[in-house]
Amino acid sequence: MSSFTKRNTVLSSTARSAARVPGEGIPNQPRPEKQLAPGLRPSPLDGRLTTSTGTSTLDQLLAGHGGLPMGTCLLIEEQGTTDFSGVLLRYYAAEGLVQGDQVHALGLPPGWQHQLPAVSAPGTKSKTGQPAPPAAAEEKMKIAWRYEALGNNNAAQDRGGGDSSTAPFCHSFDLSKRLSLSSSSCKGSFLPIPTPGPPSLGSPHNSSSPFKSIITHLRTKLETSDSNTIHRIIVPSLLLPSICAAECSRPTEVLQFLHGLRALLRQYSSQVTAIITIPTSLFPRSSGLVRWIELLSDGVVELIPLPATPAAAAAPPSSKRGGSGEKAETPQGFLKVHSLPIYHEKGGGGAETGHFRENLSFSLSATKGLVIKPYSLPPMEEEEQAEKAPEKKAKEAANRQVRISKIAGRYLIFDIDDVAYIRREHGICAVLVGTIPQAPTQNVFLGLPVELYAEEARLLADKNAGYVVDDVADHLSQLALMSPASRKAYLQSINVQRKRAKQVQDETKAQTRAKFKDRIEKAEQKKKLAVPEEEEEEDLLYTGKSMSLSTSGEQQKQLPKPKVVLPAVTPTTSNALITSPNPVPDSELPSPCPLHTYLNARGYFITPGLRFGGDYSVYPGDPFRYHAHFLANSYEWDQKIPMLDLVTSGRLGTAVKKSFLFGAKDPRKAAETKAVDSSGDEAEASGDVRVWSIEWAGM
């Protein structure tokens, strides 16, 4: 029972007497435990005392301890000219003043303590956006107090250091309001530490170290204060010349100061915490001094603000948009965790899980403060529209019809969008039979159009997913009926395509020339140097004539500019010309194949099976991802199949690691299905087809 008992909760005498072993002579007296100071609680990982930074998401980031461990120092680096690290310092100081701590501020400008955020009113929403749990639920969770914060980022910020009646561990602050040091909510004291600023012209030079006096001042305060008093040390913008004197930026002075501060943190490990900020735009992480500062700090995080955008400037963080919901919050920067405190030989500090190594972002709002959360790319606009209107997308797919051109007895599809649609929605792959325009004399890599089986064309027509047209007759009739306005619009669309193709060609040439610029210049220089002597003599002989026959500058200006030749564009489809197609009647369509319809209705992909010695190759999914499982042949119900065909097909299918499948339509079951269902849709009546598979086995 003791391992599941909260360390700062005193058990009653009744509970202790019930847990006592019978027969032992232990007096029935409660053993008083030391009550923790406000704002402290043990870590759920190893029981070390922790305090809140005033930012709940930053507390959860600190190695899973739910707060900043006592006796440690956190270094916050920030790029750019923003002051997000200053906001974290204000939350840190405000939390300490509300909890009754002593806040020691080093080198802050006058009036900084009057800019601290005030505690949010009880009626406002909390940082989690959910009401506090009732007292009964709080009592039930006491047995698992060590595991509350594990896997729950919001558990630690709602709980206090003791019972539900005590003060919360992390308060909610409102940036739009100011904390008054004389108010009842402010229980601590703000103690600014005087530091020598930058020297003026008439001030004498002081050779003594300013940091030594600061360490002495802090040591005196810690020695004279009560052991239950908690101290918070704030060091803003370390090394900044506008705050401290020039001597403070010397490496020897800075490192001695950090060593002294680290000694105080270790000596008073249950009373002191510190947060230091440093601008990395002036002092980059690549410098040796900053690297030493990071090594002397227990934890290092870096803030990388994003550049401001007009949309973000129109709605500042303190507006209603920032606190309306998670969808309205846009990341204002990224957060990198370089190191966290290490406590024992197993690592500690969250290093064993590595959860802090994911991409993190932060955003600032008036009510929620600085919120740190994992960063993820927003969905694309097309995906958002698809998620918002899935019924609309399904309706459009159901109403779409593919144009199938019948040319010389072959069924062809020329539109690439239609090819992708029938493959994705109906499992029809078809076969590429067209040549590539860049290489028309080869037949290894083929392109559009794709050719359909006759049964595939009939299947699309039966599903109302396509229609067959006599392309030659339909094309000529549409051209004859075209009006002059539509003809002109079609030609203009062709010219637009030609201009786009010309632009793409020019960009490709420019990129190639820039890539091989050095080679081209060297080749041109070699050509100039390699001019034969005979050509030079001819140039000298005919120089005068050429000068006399040359046109004047005014005449050259009047010469017409060369006409830009646009590349030729050959349209791959006639969809822009044809507005009202004339489909072929159903009586002229090819007869359906029952086995093909049966397999397609069950989600199989079917391709030509000639290379495997059959009618079809049957795949359980897209052929880009799967191998064929069956080699299929279609027969009539009363057709006689020679035994030699079964043997050869079975052995051939086994040799290519496929099962031989054959099937036919049972006319008796088809009659029964039509008697029961008078809809006449044969594609739906897939129960009238029977199939068998043969696999050659060893003898």
XYZ file of C-alpha atoms in Angstrom:
699
model
C 0.000 0.000 0.000
C 2.862 2.413 0.709
C 4.168 2.351 -2.860
C 0.793 3.578 -4.142
C 0.399 6.309 -1.543
C 1.031 9.924 -2.434
C 4.125 11.118 -0.589
C 2.670 14.388 0.599
C -0.627 12.835 1.801
C -0.882 11.896 5.483
C -2.754 8.677 6.142
C -5.297 8.665 8.904
C -4.960 6.500 11.999
C -7.862 4.324 10.853
C -6.131 3.465 7.588
C -2.836 2.722 9.365
C -4.493 0.484 11.948
C -6.230 -1.435 9.183
C -2.941 -1.934 7.313
C -1.038 -3.021 10.461
C -0.053 -6.680 10.672
C -1.827 -8.444 13.583
C 0.414 -9.491 16.434
C 2.969 -6.710 16.102
C 3.366 -4.331 18.999
C 3.529 -1.115 16.954
C 1.750 1.788 18.661
C -1.277 3.013 16.764
C 0.008 6.556 16.155
C 0.067 8.381 12.783
C 3.542 9.284 11.606
C 3.487 12.905 10.411
C 5.031 13.546 7.024
C 6.655 16.762 5.891
C 4.175 19.011 4.104
C 5.440 20.355 0.768
C 5.581 24.051 0.034
C 2.922 25.480 -2.298
C 3.763 24.943 -5.935
C 5.853 21.806 -5.356
C 5.070 18.176 -6.047
C 7.091 14.974 -6.506
C 7.933 13.771 -9.974
C 5.875 10.729 -11.086
C 9.086 9.161 -12.447
C 11.540 9.265 -9.541
C 9.879 11.341 -6.791
C 12.135 14.427 -7.146
C 10.551 17.737 -6.264
C 9.398 19.789 -9.244
C 7.906 23.235 -9.683
C 5.934 24.716 -12.541
C 7.350 27.098 -15.141
C 3.951 28.762 -15.487
C 3.497 27.166 -18.939
C 1.804 23.778 -18.697
C 2.954 22.509 -22.104
C 6.561 23.374 -21.230
C 6.162 21.481 -17.943
C 5.081 18.370 -19.829
C 8.008 18.719 -22.206
C 10.571 18.595 -19.384
C 11.319 14.882 -19.418
C 7.888 13.733 -18.329
C 8.351 14.984 -14.761
C 5.450 17.395 -15.148
C 7.549 20.428 -14.163
C 11.035 21.885 -13.753
C 13.009 19.793 -11.239
C 14.360 21.697 -8.256
C 18.052 22.535 -8.367
C 18.199 22.726 -12.173
C 18.713 25.484 -14.726
C 16.895 25.806 -18.052
C 18.461 27.702 -20.966
C 16.061 29.145 -23.565
C 17.592 30.261 -26.856
C 15.661 32.391 -29.340
C 16.369 33.416 -32.906
C 15.273 36.675 -34.497
C 14.010 39.851 -32.870
C 10.855 38.478 -31.223
C 10.406 38.121 -27.461
C 8.718 34.746 -26.956
C 11.417 33.819 -24.437
C 10.516 36.984 -22.514
C 6.908 35.782 -22.383
C 8.059 32.491 -20.871
C 10.035 34.431 -18.251
C 6.943 36.465 -17.364
C 4.883 33.309 -16.895
C 7.700 31.827 -14.815
C 7.876 34.908 -12.575
C 4.098 35.250 -12.270
C 3.741 31.598 -11.237
C 6.364 32.089 -8.546
C 4.718 35.217 -7.154
C 1.310 33.538 -7.032
C 2.762 30.458 -5.280
C 4.542 32.612 -2.675
C 8.115 32.236 -3.980
C 10.908 34.798 -4.022
C 11.684 35.843 -7.591
C 15.212 37.200 -8.162
C 15.451 39.118 -11.445
C 18.833 39.985 -12.928
C 19.300 43.013 -15.160
C 15.661 43.647 -16.045
C 14.522 47.072 -17.273
C 12.540 49.213 -14.802
C 8.824 48.454 -14.726
C 9.225 44.890 -15.978
C 7.520 43.499 -12.879
C 4.379 45.495 -13.756
C 4.031 43.639 -17.081
C 3.437 40.207 -15.559
C 0.181 38.457 -16.594
C -2.599 38.160 -14.046
C -4.312 34.959 -12.971
C -7.361 34.124 -15.072
C -10.727 34.579 -13.461
C -12.410 31.402 -12.132
C -15.233 31.746 -14.667
C -12.947 31.650 -17.707
C -11.962 28.496 -19.538
C -8.930 26.616 -18.359
C -5.973 25.753 -20.541
C -7.385 22.352 -21.263
C -10.782 23.749 -22.230
C -12.544 21.235 -19.942
C -14.144 21.586 -16.520
C -12.281 20.388 -13.458
C -13.004 16.820 -12.369
C -15.313 16.335 -9.402
C -14.003 15.481 -5.954
C -15.216 11.893 -6.173
C -13.195 11.238 -9.323
C -10.170 12.857 -7.645
C -10.425 10.491 -4.690
C -10.641 7.447 -7.002
C -7.427 8.432 -8.776
C -5.332 8.770 -5.637
C -4.263 5.130 -5.779
C -2.644 5.674 -9.193
C -1.074 9.073 -8.505
C 2.262 7.955 -9.969
C 0.690 7.152 -13.337
C -1.640 10.079 -13.822
C 0.769 12.143 -15.918
C 1.970 9.208 -18.030
C 0.341 9.426 -21.458
C -1.883 12.316 -20.388
C -0.556 15.763 -21.128
C -3.427 17.499 -19.397
C -3.319 15.566 -16.146
C -0.421 17.358 -14.556
C -1.639 20.854 -15.193
C -5.002 20.282 -13.522
C -3.628 18.703 -10.377
C -2.203 20.441 -7.395
C 0.575 19.407 -5.109
C -1.781 17.952 -2.530
C -5.481 17.391 -2.265
C -8.110 19.042 -4.344
C -8.489 21.784 -1.766
C -4.897 23.008 -2.138
C -3.611 25.519 -4.693
C -3.096 24.256 -8.249
C 0.359 23.326 -9.433
C 0.172 25.461 -12.588
C -2.122 28.473 -12.812
C -3.865 29.838 -15.874
C -2.824 33.382 -16.767
C -4.352 36.069 -18.950
C -1.904 38.157 -20.985
C -4.450 40.916 -21.467
C -4.468 41.619 -17.719
C -1.647 42.635 -15.349
C -0.654 41.139 -12.021
C -0.547 43.665 -9.187
C 2.221 43.034 -6.654
C -0.017 44.425 -3.900
C -3.017 42.206 -4.685
C -4.085 39.255 -2.558
C -3.242 36.763 -5.303
C 0.419 37.811 -5.223
C 1.879 36.005 -2.194
C 5.556 36.122 -3.107
C 8.094 38.918 -3.418
C 9.869 40.330 -6.442
C 13.529 41.081 -5.728
C 15.407 42.805 -8.577
C 19.182 42.349 -8.459
C 21.070 45.577 -9.295
C 23.562 45.132 -12.130
C 25.932 47.689 -13.611
C 24.605 48.761 -16.985
C 26.601 49.856 -20.010
C 29.115 52.602 -19.069
C 28.399 56.163 -20.045
C 30.909 58.725 -21.274
C 31.507 60.392 -17.893
C 31.343 57.305 -15.658
C 34.614 55.912 -14.242
C 35.768 52.455 -15.345
C 35.107 49.686 -12.836
C 37.554 46.782 -13.049
C 35.739 44.544 -10.545
C 33.598 41.653 -11.835
C 29.842 42.415 -11.700
C 28.927 38.720 -11.662
C 30.811 38.021 -8.421
C 28.680 40.535 -6.546
C 25.540 38.932 -7.997
C 26.567 35.436 -6.814
C 27.403 36.865 -3.367
C 24.007 38.607 -3.221
C 22.160 35.381 -4.136
C 24.140 33.312 -1.647
C 23.310 35.777 1.150
C 19.598 35.644 0.311
C 19.566 31.855 0.331
C 21.460 31.583 3.605
C 19.215 34.066 5.441
C 15.895 32.737 4.118
C 13.779 29.941 5.581
C 14.407 26.407 4.346
C 10.798 26.158 3.128
C 11.082 29.263 0.944
C 11.360 28.618 -2.774
C 13.551 30.892 -4.915
C 13.359 31.514 -8.660
C 16.251 33.146 -10.522
C 15.648 34.948 -13.827
C 18.567 35.845 -16.124
C 17.137 37.492 -19.271
C 19.151 38.048 -22.470
C 22.513 36.893 -21.198
C 25.484 38.635 -22.895
C 23.240 41.386 -24.299
C 25.274 44.656 -24.241
C 22.217 46.873 -23.738
C 21.470 45.270 -20.350
C 24.851 44.461 -18.824
C 28.257 46.103 -18.963
C 30.861 45.103 -21.522
C 32.773 43.101 -18.900
C 29.809 40.710 -18.605
C 30.378 39.360 -22.117
C 33.912 38.163 -21.422
C 34.131 34.350 -21.520
C 35.987 34.150 -18.213
C 33.361 36.253 -16.411
C 30.392 34.428 -17.931
C 31.725 30.949 -17.253
C 32.668 31.804 -13.649
C 29.160 33.180 -13.134
C 27.534 30.023 -14.515
C 29.798 27.820 -12.399
C 28.823 29.834 -9.308
C 25.110 29.664 -10.208
C 25.390 25.905 -10.783
C 27.040 25.512 -7.356
C 24.128 27.374 -5.701
C 21.602 25.173 -7.522
C 23.331 22.012 -6.331
C 23.843 23.267 -2.764
C 20.218 24.367 -2.371
C 18.742 21.672 -4.610
C 15.356 21.715 -2.889
C 14.864 25.494 -2.944
C 16.194 27.048 -6.170
C 15.454 26.902 -9.905
C 16.702 29.209 -12.651
C 15.820 30.102 -16.249
C 18.296 31.868 -18.560
C 17.556 33.283 -22.011
C 20.050 34.190 -24.722
C 19.563 35.698 -28.217
C 21.190 33.348 -30.733
C 20.952 35.936 -33.509
C 23.731 37.902 -31.774
C 25.473 34.907 -30.229
C 25.030 31.840 -32.484
C 25.223 28.287 -31.219
C 28.301 27.668 -33.343
C 30.428 29.936 -31.121
C 32.498 28.313 -28.403
C 31.143 30.499 -25.594
C 27.518 29.560 -26.286
C 28.456 25.879 -26.434
C 30.058 26.161 -22.995
C 26.920 27.904 -21.695
C 24.822 24.994 -22.990
C 27.095 22.471 -21.281
C 26.724 24.286 -17.955
C 22.908 24.285 -18.240
C 20.745 21.301 -17.286
C 18.301 21.756 -20.176
C 18.494 23.642 -23.482
C 15.546 24.506 -25.741
C 15.560 26.777 -28.780
C 12.715 28.924 -30.132
C 12.684 29.556 -33.891
C 9.925 32.066 -34.738
C 8.347 31.953 -38.166
C 8.319 35.117 -40.321
C 5.210 37.207 -39.907
C 2.547 36.960 -42.617
C -0.207 39.498 -43.471
C -2.859 36.991 -42.389
C -1.223 36.582 -38.994
C -0.772 40.347 -38.627
C -4.468 40.899 -39.263
C -5.366 38.715 -36.260
C -2.855 39.038 -33.383
C -2.436 36.307 -30.754
C -4.545 38.205 -28.242
C -7.561 38.295 -30.524
C -10.498 35.949 -30.359
C -9.118 33.908 -33.221
C -6.208 32.748 -31.073
C -8.396 31.232 -28.396
C -11.402 30.095 -30.325
C -10.147 26.580 -30.980
C -7.312 24.409 -32.085
C -8.225 24.761 -35.734
C -7.829 28.545 -35.562
C -4.371 28.339 -33.960
C -1.559 28.676 -36.460
C 2.028 27.833 -35.450
C 4.094 30.949 -34.773
C 7.397 29.119 -34.587
C 9.246 25.865 -34.037
C 10.779 24.555 -30.827
C 13.893 22.394 -30.702
C 14.949 20.455 -27.612
C 18.729 20.134 -27.571
C 19.117 18.583 -24.103
C 17.136 17.782 -20.965
C 18.302 17.077 -17.407
C 19.890 13.637 -16.816
C 19.305 12.239 -13.328
C 20.766 8.741 -13.133
C 22.858 6.206 -14.981
C 19.846 4.945 -16.968
C 19.499 8.349 -18.586
C 16.367 9.854 -17.130
C 15.179 13.177 -18.374
C 13.049 11.495 -21.012
C 16.140 10.452 -22.957
C 15.104 6.798 -22.946
C 11.839 7.489 -24.796
C 12.977 10.285 -27.074
C 9.463 11.758 -27.255
C 10.881 15.280 -27.264
C 12.797 14.656 -30.491
C 9.720 14.991 -32.684
C 8.954 18.201 -34.547
C 7.426 20.705 -32.128
C 5.746 24.043 -32.754
C 4.420 26.772 -30.488
C 1.708 29.401 -30.660
C 0.861 32.263 -28.308
C -2.599 33.402 -27.288
C -3.933 35.586 -24.521
C -5.989 32.913 -22.734
C -3.941 29.743 -23.335
C -0.519 31.311 -23.168
C 2.342 29.709 -25.066
C 1.152 26.304 -26.251
C 3.716 23.715 -27.401
C 2.476 20.781 -29.454
C 3.739 18.418 -32.157
C 3.922 19.993 -35.576
C 2.144 18.431 -38.520
C 1.539 19.758 -42.005
C -2.018 20.939 -42.618
C -4.056 18.894 -45.087
C -4.103 20.007 -48.698
C -7.070 21.961 -49.946
C -8.171 19.111 -52.179
C -8.074 16.670 -49.251
C -10.057 19.072 -47.071
C -12.726 19.397 -49.741
C -12.839 15.619 -50.147
C -13.239 15.164 -46.392
C -15.918 17.839 -46.157
C -17.975 16.509 -49.063
C -17.463 12.738 -49.426
C -21.054 12.284 -50.571
C -20.590 14.868 -53.312
C -17.418 13.140 -54.526
C -19.142 9.746 -54.533
C -22.060 11.213 -56.442
C -19.780 12.693 -59.097
C -17.957 9.362 -59.474
C -21.279 7.549 -59.825
C -22.513 9.952 -62.540
C -19.271 9.954 -64.533
C -19.242 8.253 -67.914
C -16.143 7.356 -69.916
C -16.034 7.932 -73.668
C -14.965 4.719 -75.432
C -13.995 5.263 -79.079
C -14.649 2.379 -81.449
C -12.124 2.564 -84.279
C -11.687 -0.300 -86.749
C -13.352 -2.729 -84.358
C -11.112 -1.772 -81.429
C -12.269 -0.071 -78.227
C -9.916 2.774 -77.235
C -9.768 5.401 -74.483
C -7.663 8.532 -75.148
C -8.229 10.626 -71.990
C -5.718 9.992 -69.189
C -8.272 10.993 -66.541
C -10.686 8.360 -67.823
C -7.917 5.751 -67.782
C -7.152 6.530 -64.132
C -10.871 6.526 -63.265
C -11.669 3.059 -64.650
C -8.564 1.612 -63.003
C -9.283 3.148 -59.604
C -13.062 2.733 -59.453
C -13.784 -0.328 -61.630
C -10.558 -2.353 -61.555
C -10.028 -2.243 -65.334
C -6.384 -1.834 -66.361
C -6.613 -2.023 -70.187
C -3.492 -2.160 -72.391
C -1.359 0.707 -73.663
C -1.170 0.607 -77.470
C -0.094 4.145 -78.459
C 3.392 5.378 -79.294
C 5.290 8.043 -77.398
C 5.515 11.354 -79.345
C 9.205 11.804 -78.453
C 10.081 8.301 -79.744
C 7.465 7.227 -82.306
C 9.625 4.573 -84.032
C 10.021 2.286 -81.028
C 7.484 -0.150 -79.600
C 9.041 -1.004 -76.225
C 7.509 1.825 -74.162
C 3.922 2.528 -75.195
C 1.500 5.296 -74.246
C -2.047 6.481 -74.869
C -4.536 5.381 -76.000
C -5.398 2.233 -74.067
C -7.293 -0.639 -75.643
C -10.122 -2.423 -73.866
C -11.329 -5.948 -74.323
C -14.768 -6.159 -75.878
C -16.074 -7.603 -72.614
C -14.514 -4.709 -70.682
C -16.257 -2.163 -72.906
C -19.561 -4.013 -72.435
C -18.986 -4.161 -68.657
C -18.538 -0.367 -68.433
C -21.657 0.167 -70.542
C -23.692 -2.222 -68.358
C -22.510 -0.376 -65.242
C -23.519 2.935 -66.838
C -19.902 4.046 -66.317
C -19.156 4.530 -70.010
C -20.568 4.686 -73.515
C -19.264 3.505 -76.880
C -19.218 5.829 -79.914
C -18.249 5.283 -83.538
C -15.361 7.729 -83.398
C -14.915 8.322 -87.141
C -18.560 9.050 -87.911
C -19.120 10.994 -84.698
C -15.990 13.121 -85.182
C -16.902 14.150 -88.737
C -20.529 14.892 -87.859
C -19.495 17.076 -84.924
C -17.060 19.049 -87.097
C -19.784 19.628 -89.694
C -22.242 20.921 -87.081
C -19.707 23.144 -85.279
C -20.556 26.857 -85.205
C -17.947 29.545 -86.047
C -17.874 30.780 -82.442
C -17.149 27.335 -81.016
C -14.530 26.726 -83.728
C -12.784 29.994 -82.819
C -12.877 29.144 -79.095
C -11.362 25.733 -79.812
C -8.525 27.258 -81.854
C -7.845 29.770 -79.076
C -7.558 26.949 -76.558
C -5.021 25.252 -78.865
C -2.980 28.489 -79.033
C -2.984 28.711 -75.234
C -1.599 25.185 -75.040
C 1.093 26.081 -77.589
C 2.165 29.131 -75.572
C 2.410 27.037 -72.426
C 4.505 24.466 -74.255
C 6.796 27.244 -75.551
C 7.191 28.608 -72.034
C 8.116 25.167 -70.700
C 10.687 24.737 -73.482
C 12.269 28.139 -72.774
C 12.503 27.422 -69.050
C 14.114 24.031 -69.721
C 16.667 25.591 -72.083
C 17.493 28.336 -69.585
C 18.010 25.803 -66.804
C 20.232 23.647 -69.021
C 22.291 26.644 -70.151
C 22.731 27.828 -66.551
C 23.765 24.340 -65.503
C 26.432 24.031 -68.224
C 27.376 27.695 -68.404
C 31.101 27.118 -67.879
C 31.274 24.436 -70.549
C 29.430 26.584 -73.084
C 31.709 29.590 -72.483
C 34.828 27.457 -72.842
C 33.502 25.966 -76.099
C 32.783 29.429 -77.508
C 36.263 30.643 -76.593
C 37.816 27.642 -78.336
C 35.801 28.403 -81.473
C 37.051 32.004 -81.514
C 40.669 30.912 -81.103
C 40.409 28.212 -83.767
C 39.494 30.573 -86.715
C 41.588 29.681 -89.874
C 43.984 32.308 -91.346
C 42.296 32.201 -94.775
C 38.970 33.294 -93.289
C 40.692 36.170 -91.481
C 42.294 37.375 -94.789
C 38.946 37.253 -96.548
C 37.417 39.322 -93.786
C 40.198 41.914 -94.140
C 39.799 42.069 -97.945
C 36.072 42.537 -97.886
C 35.851 44.763 -94.833
C 35.466 47.945 -96.838
C 32.785 46.590 -99.085
C 30.873 45.205 -96.216
C 31.057 48.534 -94.439
C 29.841 50.409 -97.494
C 27.002 47.974 -98.125
C 25.914 47.827 -94.483
C 22.635 49.460 -93.593
C 22.413 52.442 -91.267
C 21.284 52.260 -87.639
C 17.899 53.811 -88.408
C 17.216 51.228 -91.092
C 18.210 48.430 -88.720
C 15.763 49.698 -86.133
C 12.973 49.606 -88.728
C 13.624 45.949 -89.586
C 10.842 43.661 -88.343
C 11.604 41.428 -85.395
C 11.745 37.698 -86.057
C 8.428 35.986 -85.451
C 8.264 33.644 -82.489
C 7.514 30.141 -83.695
C 5.276 28.239 -81.292
C 5.596 24.473 -81.049
C 2.921 22.323 -82.602
C 0.383 20.741 -80.278
C -1.581 17.652 -81.204
C -4.702 17.202 -79.049
C -4.965 13.698 -77.650
C -8.772 13.791 -77.301
C -11.730 15.287 -79.133
C -13.647 16.072 -75.968
C -13.320 19.817 -76.532
C -14.971 19.461 -79.952
C -17.711 16.997 -79.096
C -20.505 18.463 -77.004
C -23.326 15.975 -77.638
C -21.998 12.464 -78.387
C -24.046 9.832 -80.157
C -23.576 6.510 -78.313
C -23.769 3.207 -80.096
C -27.043 1.370 -79.275
C -26.916 -1.630 -76.984
C -27.793 -3.982 -79.803
C -24.463 -3.184 -81.490
C -22.382 -3.659 -78.329
C -20.351 -6.854 -77.887
C -21.844 -9.664 -75.857
C -20.806 -9.802 -72.187
C -18.506 -12.432 -70.722
C -20.089 -13.994 -67.582
C -16.775 -15.103 -66.070
C -15.219 -11.671 -66.571
C -18.235 -9.975 -64.981
C -18.199 -12.480 -62.118
C -14.527 -11.855 -61.269
C -14.788 -8.073 -61.649
C -17.764 -7.948 -59.293
C -15.610 -9.598 -56.611
C -12.850 -7.013 -56.825
C -10.353 -8.889 -59.009
C -8.189 -7.079 -61.569
C -8.110 -8.825 -64.938
C -5.476 -8.493 -67.662
C -4.827 -10.458 -70.884
C -3.516 -13.930 -70.125
C -1.955 -14.864 -73.448
C 1.583 -14.834 -72.082
C 0.520 -17.456 -69.506
C -1.436 -19.577 -71.968
C -4.992 -18.568 -71.002
C -7.718 -16.011 -71.617
C -7.195 -13.878 -68.483
C -4.666 -13.291 -65.720
C -6.548 -12.680 -62.485
C -4.995 -10.480 -59.758
C -6.301 -10.025 -56.186
C -5.492 -6.281 -56.424
C -3.778 -3.762 -58.635
C -1.099 -5.481 -60.769
C 1.368 -2.808 -59.660
C 1.212 -4.321 -56.168
C 0.297 -8.007 -56.591
C 1.167 -11.037 -58.681
C -1.537 -12.956 -60.506
C -3.131 -15.792 -58.544
C -5.196 -17.420 -61.289
C -4.934 -18.284 -64.956
C -8.561 -18.208 -66.182
C -10.446 -19.533 -69.225
C -14.110 -18.932 -70.023
C -16.354 -21.639 -71.521
C -19.997 -22.155 -72.393
C -22.076 -24.289 -70.044
C -22.606 -27.147 -72.516
C -19.243 -26.810 -74.215
C -17.080 -29.939 -74.220
C -13.567 -29.375 -72.816
C -10.930 -31.846 -74.007
C -9.073 -33.573 -71.209
C -5.779 -32.622 -72.856
C -6.669 -28.919 -72.464
C -7.340 -29.399 -68.738
C -4.059 -31.226 -68.233
C -1.945 -28.778 -70.193
C -3.619 -25.739 -68.620
C -3.317 -27.192 -65.139
C 0.342 -28.060 -65.542
C 1.090 -24.722 -67.200
C -0.618 -22.795 -64.387
C 1.351 -24.754 -61.794
C 4.604 -24.063 -63.670
C 4.014 -20.289 -63.545
C 2.901 -20.528 -59.873
C -0.786 -19.934 -60.570
C -3.970 -21.946 -60.240
C -5.877 -22.750 -63.410
C -9.441 -21.424 -63.124
C -12.297 -21.970 -65.548
C -15.951 -21.153 -65.310
C -19.244 -20.848 -67.156
C -22.721 -19.482 -66.764
C -25.368 -21.908 -65.549
C -28.522 -21.201 -67.596
C -30.743 -22.889 -65.000
C -29.634 -20.599 -62.187
C -29.794 -17.623 -64.526
C -33.433 -18.400 -65.240
C -34.197 -18.711 -61.531
C -32.442 -15.387 -60.817
C -34.394 -13.600 -63.540
C -37.645 -15.090 -62.218
C -36.946 -13.777 -58.743
C -35.441 -10.442 -59.794
C -37.107 -8.745 -62.751
C -34.631 -5.829 -62.865
C -32.830 -7.339 -65.854
C -29.379 -6.312 -64.582
C -27.197 -9.293 -65.494
C -24.121 -7.696 -63.917
C -25.740 -7.956 -60.528
C -26.758 -11.592 -61.016
C -23.337 -13.032 -60.271
C -24.682 -16.150 -58.564
C -25.429 -17.820 -61.923
C -21.712 -18.336 -62.700
C -19.855 -21.388 -61.407
C -16.062 -21.605 -61.352
C -13.520 -24.357 -60.649
C -9.779 -24.277 -60.101
C -7.242 -26.969 -60.969
C -3.786 -27.195 -59.452
C -1.351 -29.873 -60.629
C -0.174 -32.027 -57.700
C 2.644 -34.563 -57.383
C 1.904 -38.207 -58.208
